[in-house]
CSV table of C-alpha atoms in Angstrom, one decimal:
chain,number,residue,atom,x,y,z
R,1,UNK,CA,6.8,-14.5,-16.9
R,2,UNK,CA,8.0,-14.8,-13.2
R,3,UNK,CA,10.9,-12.7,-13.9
R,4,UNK,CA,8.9,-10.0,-15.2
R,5,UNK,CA,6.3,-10.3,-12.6
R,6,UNK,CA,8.9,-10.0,-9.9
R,7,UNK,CA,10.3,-6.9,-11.7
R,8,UNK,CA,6.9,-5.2,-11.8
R,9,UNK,CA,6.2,-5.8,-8.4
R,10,UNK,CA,9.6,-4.2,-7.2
R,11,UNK,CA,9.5,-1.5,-9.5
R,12,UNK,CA,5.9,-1.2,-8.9
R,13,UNK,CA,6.4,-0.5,-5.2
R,14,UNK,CA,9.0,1.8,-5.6
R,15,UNK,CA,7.2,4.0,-7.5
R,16,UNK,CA,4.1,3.1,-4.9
R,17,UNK,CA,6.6,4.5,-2.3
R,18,UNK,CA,7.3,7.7,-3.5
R,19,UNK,CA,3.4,8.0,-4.4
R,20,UNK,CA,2.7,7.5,-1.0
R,21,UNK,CA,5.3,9.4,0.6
R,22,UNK,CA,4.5,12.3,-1.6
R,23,UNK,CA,0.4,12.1,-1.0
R,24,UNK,CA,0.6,11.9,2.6
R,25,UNK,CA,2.9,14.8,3.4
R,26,UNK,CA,0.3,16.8,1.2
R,27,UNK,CA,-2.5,15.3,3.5
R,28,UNK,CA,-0.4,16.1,6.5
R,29,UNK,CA,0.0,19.7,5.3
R,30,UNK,CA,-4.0,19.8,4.9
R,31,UNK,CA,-3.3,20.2,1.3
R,32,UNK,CA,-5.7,17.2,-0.1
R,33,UNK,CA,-7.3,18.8,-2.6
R,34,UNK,CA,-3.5,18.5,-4.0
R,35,UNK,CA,-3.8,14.8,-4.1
R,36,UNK,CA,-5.3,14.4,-7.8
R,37,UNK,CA,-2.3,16.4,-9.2
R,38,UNK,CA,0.3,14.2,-7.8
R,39,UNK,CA,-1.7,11.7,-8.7
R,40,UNK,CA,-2.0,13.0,-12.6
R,41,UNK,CA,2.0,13.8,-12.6
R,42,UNK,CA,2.4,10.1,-11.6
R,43,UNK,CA,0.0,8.4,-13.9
R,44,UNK,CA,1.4,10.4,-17.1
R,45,UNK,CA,5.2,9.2,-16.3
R,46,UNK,CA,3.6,5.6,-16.2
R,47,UNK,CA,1.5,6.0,-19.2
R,48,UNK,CA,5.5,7.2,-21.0
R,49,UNK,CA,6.9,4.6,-19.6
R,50,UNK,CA,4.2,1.9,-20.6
R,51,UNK,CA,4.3,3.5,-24.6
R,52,UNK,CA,8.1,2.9,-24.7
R,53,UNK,CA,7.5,-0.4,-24.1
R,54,UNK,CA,5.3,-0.7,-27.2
R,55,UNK,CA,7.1,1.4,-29.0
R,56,UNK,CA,10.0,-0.7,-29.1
R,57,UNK,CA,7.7,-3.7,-29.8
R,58,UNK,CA,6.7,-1.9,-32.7
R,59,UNK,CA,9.9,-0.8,-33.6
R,60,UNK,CA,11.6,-4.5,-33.7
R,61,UNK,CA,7.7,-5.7,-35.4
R,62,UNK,CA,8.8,-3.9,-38.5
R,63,UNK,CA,12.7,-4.1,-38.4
R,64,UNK,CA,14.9,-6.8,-40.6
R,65,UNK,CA,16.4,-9.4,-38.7
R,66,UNK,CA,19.6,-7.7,-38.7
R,67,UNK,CA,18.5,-4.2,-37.0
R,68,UNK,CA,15.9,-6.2,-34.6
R,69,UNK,CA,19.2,-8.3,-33.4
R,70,UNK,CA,20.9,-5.0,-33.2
R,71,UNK,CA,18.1,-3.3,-31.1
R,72,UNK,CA,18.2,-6.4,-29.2
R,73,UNK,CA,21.5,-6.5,-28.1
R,74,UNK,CA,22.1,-2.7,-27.6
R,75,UNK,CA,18.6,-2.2,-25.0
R,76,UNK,CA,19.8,-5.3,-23.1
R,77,UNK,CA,23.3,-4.0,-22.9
R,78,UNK,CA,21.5,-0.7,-21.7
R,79,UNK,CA,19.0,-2.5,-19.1
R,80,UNK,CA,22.1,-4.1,-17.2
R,81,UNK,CA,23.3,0.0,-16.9
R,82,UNK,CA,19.8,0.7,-15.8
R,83,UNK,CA,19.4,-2.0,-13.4
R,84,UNK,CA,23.3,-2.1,-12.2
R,85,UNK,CA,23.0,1.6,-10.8
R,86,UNK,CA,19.0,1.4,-10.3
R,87,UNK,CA,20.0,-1.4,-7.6
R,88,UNK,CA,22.8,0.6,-5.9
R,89,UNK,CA,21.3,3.8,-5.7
R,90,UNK,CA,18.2,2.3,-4.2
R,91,UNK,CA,20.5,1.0,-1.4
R,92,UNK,CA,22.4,4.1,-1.1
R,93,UNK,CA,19.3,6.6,-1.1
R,94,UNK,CA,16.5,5.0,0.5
R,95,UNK,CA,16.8,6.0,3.9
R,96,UNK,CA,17.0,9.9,2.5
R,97,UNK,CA,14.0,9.1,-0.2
R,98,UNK,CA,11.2,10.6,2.4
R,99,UNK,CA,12.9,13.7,3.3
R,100,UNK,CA,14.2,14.8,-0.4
R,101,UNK,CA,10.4,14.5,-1.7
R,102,UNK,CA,9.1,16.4,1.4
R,103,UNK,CA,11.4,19.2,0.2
R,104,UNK,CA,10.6,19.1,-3.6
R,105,UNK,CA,6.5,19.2,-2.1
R,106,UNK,CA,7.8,22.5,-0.5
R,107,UNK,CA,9.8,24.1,-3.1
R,108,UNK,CA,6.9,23.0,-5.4
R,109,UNK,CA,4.1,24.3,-3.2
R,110,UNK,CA,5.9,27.8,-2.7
R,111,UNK,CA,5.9,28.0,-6.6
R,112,UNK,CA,3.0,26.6,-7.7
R,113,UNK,CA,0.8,23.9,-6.7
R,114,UNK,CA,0.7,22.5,-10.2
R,115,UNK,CA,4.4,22.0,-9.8
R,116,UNK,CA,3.7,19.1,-7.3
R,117,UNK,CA,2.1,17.4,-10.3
R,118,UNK,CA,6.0,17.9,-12.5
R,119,UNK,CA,7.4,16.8,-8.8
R,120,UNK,CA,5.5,13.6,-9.0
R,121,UNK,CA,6.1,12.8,-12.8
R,122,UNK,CA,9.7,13.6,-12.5
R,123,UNK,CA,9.7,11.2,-9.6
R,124,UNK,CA,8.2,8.2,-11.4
R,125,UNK,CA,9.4,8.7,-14.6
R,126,UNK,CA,13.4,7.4,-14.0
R,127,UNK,CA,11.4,4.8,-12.4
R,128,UNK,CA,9.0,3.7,-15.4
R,129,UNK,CA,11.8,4.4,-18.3
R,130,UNK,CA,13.9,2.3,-16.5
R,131,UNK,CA,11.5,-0.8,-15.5
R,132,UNK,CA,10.0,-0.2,-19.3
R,133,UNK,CA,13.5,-1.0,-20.8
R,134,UNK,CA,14.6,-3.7,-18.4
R,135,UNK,CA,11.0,-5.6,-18.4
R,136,UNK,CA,11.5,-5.6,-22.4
R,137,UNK,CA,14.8,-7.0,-22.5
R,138,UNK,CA,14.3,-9.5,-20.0
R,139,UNK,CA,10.9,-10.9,-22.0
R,140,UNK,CA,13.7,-11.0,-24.7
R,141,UNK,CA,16.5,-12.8,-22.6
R,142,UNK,CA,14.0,-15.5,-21.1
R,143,UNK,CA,11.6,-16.0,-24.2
R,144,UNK,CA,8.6,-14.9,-22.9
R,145,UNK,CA,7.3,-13.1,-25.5
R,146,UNK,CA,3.8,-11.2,-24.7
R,147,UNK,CA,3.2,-13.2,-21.6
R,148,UNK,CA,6.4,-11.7,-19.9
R,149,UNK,CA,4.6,-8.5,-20.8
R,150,UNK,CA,1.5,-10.0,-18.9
R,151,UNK,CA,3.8,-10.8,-15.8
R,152,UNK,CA,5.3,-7.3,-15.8
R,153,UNK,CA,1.8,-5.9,-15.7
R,154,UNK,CA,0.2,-8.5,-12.8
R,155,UNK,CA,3.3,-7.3,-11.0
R,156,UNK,CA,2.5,-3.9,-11.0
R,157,UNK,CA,-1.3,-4.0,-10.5
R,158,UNK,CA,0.3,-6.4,-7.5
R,159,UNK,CA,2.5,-3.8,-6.3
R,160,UNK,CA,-0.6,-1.3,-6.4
R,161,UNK,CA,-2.6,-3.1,-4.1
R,162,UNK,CA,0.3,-3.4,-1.5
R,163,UNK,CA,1.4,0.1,-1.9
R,164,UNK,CA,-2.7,1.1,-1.4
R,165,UNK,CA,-2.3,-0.9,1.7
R,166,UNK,CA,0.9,0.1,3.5
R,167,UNK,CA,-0.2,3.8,2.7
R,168,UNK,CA,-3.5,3.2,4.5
R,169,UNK,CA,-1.7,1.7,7.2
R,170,UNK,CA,-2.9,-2.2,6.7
R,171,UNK,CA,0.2,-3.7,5.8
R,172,UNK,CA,3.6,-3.7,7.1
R,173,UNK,CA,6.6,-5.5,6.1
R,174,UNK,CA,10.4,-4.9,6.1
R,175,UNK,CA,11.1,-2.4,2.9
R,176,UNK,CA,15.2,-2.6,3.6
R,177,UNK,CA,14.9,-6.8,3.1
R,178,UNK,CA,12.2,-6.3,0.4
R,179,UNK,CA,14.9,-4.4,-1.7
R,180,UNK,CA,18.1,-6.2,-0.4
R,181,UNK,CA,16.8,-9.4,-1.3
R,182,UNK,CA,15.0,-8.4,-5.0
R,183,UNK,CA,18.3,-6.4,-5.5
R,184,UNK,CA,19.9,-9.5,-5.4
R,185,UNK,CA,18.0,-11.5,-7.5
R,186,UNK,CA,18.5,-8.5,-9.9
R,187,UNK,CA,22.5,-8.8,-10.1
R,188,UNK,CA,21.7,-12.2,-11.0
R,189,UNK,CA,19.0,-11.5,-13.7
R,190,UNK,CA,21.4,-8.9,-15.0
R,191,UNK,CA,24.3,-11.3,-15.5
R,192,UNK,CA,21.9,-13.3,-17.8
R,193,UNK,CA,20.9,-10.2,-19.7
R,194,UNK,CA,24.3,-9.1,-20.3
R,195,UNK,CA,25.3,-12.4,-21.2
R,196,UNK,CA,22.2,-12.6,-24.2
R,197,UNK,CA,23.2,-8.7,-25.4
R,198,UNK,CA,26.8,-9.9,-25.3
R,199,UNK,CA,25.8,-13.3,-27.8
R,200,UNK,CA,23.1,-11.1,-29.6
R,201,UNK,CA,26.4,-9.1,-31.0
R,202,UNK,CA,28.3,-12.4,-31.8
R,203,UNK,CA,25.4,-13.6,-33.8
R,204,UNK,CA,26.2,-10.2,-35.7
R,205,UNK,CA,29.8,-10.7,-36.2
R,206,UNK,CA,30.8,-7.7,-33.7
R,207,UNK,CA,32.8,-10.1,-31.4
R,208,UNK,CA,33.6,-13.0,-33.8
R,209,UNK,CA,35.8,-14.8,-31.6
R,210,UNK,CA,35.1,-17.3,-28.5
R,211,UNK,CA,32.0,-18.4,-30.7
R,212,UNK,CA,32.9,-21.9,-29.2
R,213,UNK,CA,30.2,-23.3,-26.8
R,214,UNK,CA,31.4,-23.8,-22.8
R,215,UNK,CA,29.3,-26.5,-22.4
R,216,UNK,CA,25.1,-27.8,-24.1
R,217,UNK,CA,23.0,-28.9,-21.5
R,218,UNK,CA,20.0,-29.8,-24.0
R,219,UNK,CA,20.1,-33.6,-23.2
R,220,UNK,CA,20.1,-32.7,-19.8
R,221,UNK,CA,17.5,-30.0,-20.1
R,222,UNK,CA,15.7,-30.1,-23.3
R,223,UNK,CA,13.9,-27.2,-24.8
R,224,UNK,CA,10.9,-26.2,-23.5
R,225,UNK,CA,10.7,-29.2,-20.7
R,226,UNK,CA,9.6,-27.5,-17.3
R,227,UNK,CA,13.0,-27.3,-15.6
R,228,UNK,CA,14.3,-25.4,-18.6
R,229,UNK,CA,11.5,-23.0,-19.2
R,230,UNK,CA,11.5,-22.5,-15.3
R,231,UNK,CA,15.5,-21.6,-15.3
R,232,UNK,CA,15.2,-19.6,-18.4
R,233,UNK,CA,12.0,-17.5,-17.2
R,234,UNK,CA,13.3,-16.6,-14.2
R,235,UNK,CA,17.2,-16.1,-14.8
R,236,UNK,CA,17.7,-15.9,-18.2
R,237,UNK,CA,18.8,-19.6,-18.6
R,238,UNK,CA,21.5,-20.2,-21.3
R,239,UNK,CA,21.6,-24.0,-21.7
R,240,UNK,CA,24.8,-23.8,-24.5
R,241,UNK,CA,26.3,-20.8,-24.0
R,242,UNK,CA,29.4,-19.4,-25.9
R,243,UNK,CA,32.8,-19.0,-24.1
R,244,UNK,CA,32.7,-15.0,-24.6
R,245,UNK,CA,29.2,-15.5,-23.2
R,246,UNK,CA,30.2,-17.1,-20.2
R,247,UNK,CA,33.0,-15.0,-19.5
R,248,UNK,CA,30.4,-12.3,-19.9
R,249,UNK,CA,28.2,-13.9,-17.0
R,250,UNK,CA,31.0,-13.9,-14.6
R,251,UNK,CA,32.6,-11.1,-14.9
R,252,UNK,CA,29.3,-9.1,-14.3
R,253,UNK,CA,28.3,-11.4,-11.5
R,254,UNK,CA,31.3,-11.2,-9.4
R,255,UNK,CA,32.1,-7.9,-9.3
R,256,UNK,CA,28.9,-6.1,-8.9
R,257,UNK,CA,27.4,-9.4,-6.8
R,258,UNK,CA,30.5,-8.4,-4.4
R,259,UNK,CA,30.0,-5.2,-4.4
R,260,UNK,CA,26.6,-5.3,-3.6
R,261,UNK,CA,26.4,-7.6,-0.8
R,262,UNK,CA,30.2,-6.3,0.9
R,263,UNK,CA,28.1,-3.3,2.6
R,264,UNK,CA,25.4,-5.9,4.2
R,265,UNK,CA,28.1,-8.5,5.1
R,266,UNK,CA,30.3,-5.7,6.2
R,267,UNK,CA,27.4,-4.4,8.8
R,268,UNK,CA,26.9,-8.0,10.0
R,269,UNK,CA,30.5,-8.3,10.8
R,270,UNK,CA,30.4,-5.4,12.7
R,271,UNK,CA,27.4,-6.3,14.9
């Protein structure tokens, strides 16, 4: 549930970001009779992105095992894309975010002013597929069934309140940590979700080989004791994973954990 929760509430503001960035250029144009559009754009992305989630509840509801492995496997294989370049492009584009959206509020205004509404659901949509997929293969990953659903959701009404806030000018905090330091947690999360689609396809015989467990810490951390459920709710926790699963978990980890964090460590070396 904490996993999910955190990813609603960075998602959440995200999208609260462009919402807000989007409604207050309008307001600043003395365009606020525009507002409810944007606003109507916006909420029909997230109500697409919300019915994707239940669709593919549905979906795996009425599957056999064998296809609700397979569906498994594949959308958290497809979450680690989603998340891998959600996190990068977020550090590459943010700075230019405010100034793109003013432009697409112009183009769309010289058209037509319902185009703001396509402007805003255009906007929020990549965002809400995106968190949609990765929210559902992460309540898979860390076992948290409908209440990882419930976290996902507190996490977004969450990330409402504080994107109502910093738009009215009541709160203030450092968006370039808030996003350097969830983007990391995210790499991590990923790793853990790569590592379950990877062992979802062994249990299907796709990579039948390095079945062998690295190591079972159940004695250590049985299942369903607090330190366990803790671990696997908020990182995807394997307590005996297989080798190929392992190998899976570093070699996403390293790689994309390096080149992630090189930029920051590169700008601290610098100052």
């Amino acid at each position: 549930m904490l996993a999910t929760y955190l990813i609603g509430v960075r998602e959440g503001i995200e999208a609260a970001i462009i919402i807000s960035i989007l409604v207050g250029y309008v307001v600043k144009l003395g365009e606020k009779q525009l507002v409810s559009r944007i606003l109507l754009g916006a909420g029909l992305a997230v109500l697409i992105a919300v019915g994707i989630g239940f669709g593919l509840s549905g979906i795996e509801a009425d599957a056999s095992a064998t296809t609700e492995i397979t569906i498994t496997g594949t959308t958290s294989l497809l979450a680690v894309v989603f998340v891998t370049w959600m996190i990068f492009w977020m550090a590459k584009q943010a700075r230019a975010m405010s100034s793109h959206l003013r432009e697409q509020v112009d183009a769309a205004l010289i058209k037509n002013s319902w185009s703001l509404a396509l402007v805003a659901f255009l906007a929020v949509i990549r965002e809400g597929v995106e968190s949609s997929i990765l929210i559902w293969s992460t309540a898979k990953t860390t076992n948290g069934g409908f209440s990882a659903f419930g976290g996902a959701f507190l996490g977004l009404g969450t990330a409402a309140v504080l994107g109502y806030l910093m738009y009215r000018g009541s709160l203030k905090f450092n968006i370039g940590k808030f996003f350097r330091y969830t983007g990391s947690y995210l790499v991590v999360l990923a790793a853990g979700i790569f590592a379950y689609g990877i062992g979802e396809f062994q249990e299907l015989g796709v990579f039948p080989f390095l079945t062998n467990h690295t190591y079972d810490l159940n004695s250590v951390l049985p299942e369903n004791s607090i330190p366990e459920l803790i671990l696997v709710g908020t990182t995807g926790f394997n307590s005996s994973p297989t080798v190929l699963q392992t190998i899976a978990w570093f070699a996403y980890l390293i790689p994309v954990g390096f080149l992630y964090l090189r930029p920051r460590a590169a700008k601290a070396a610098s100052k």
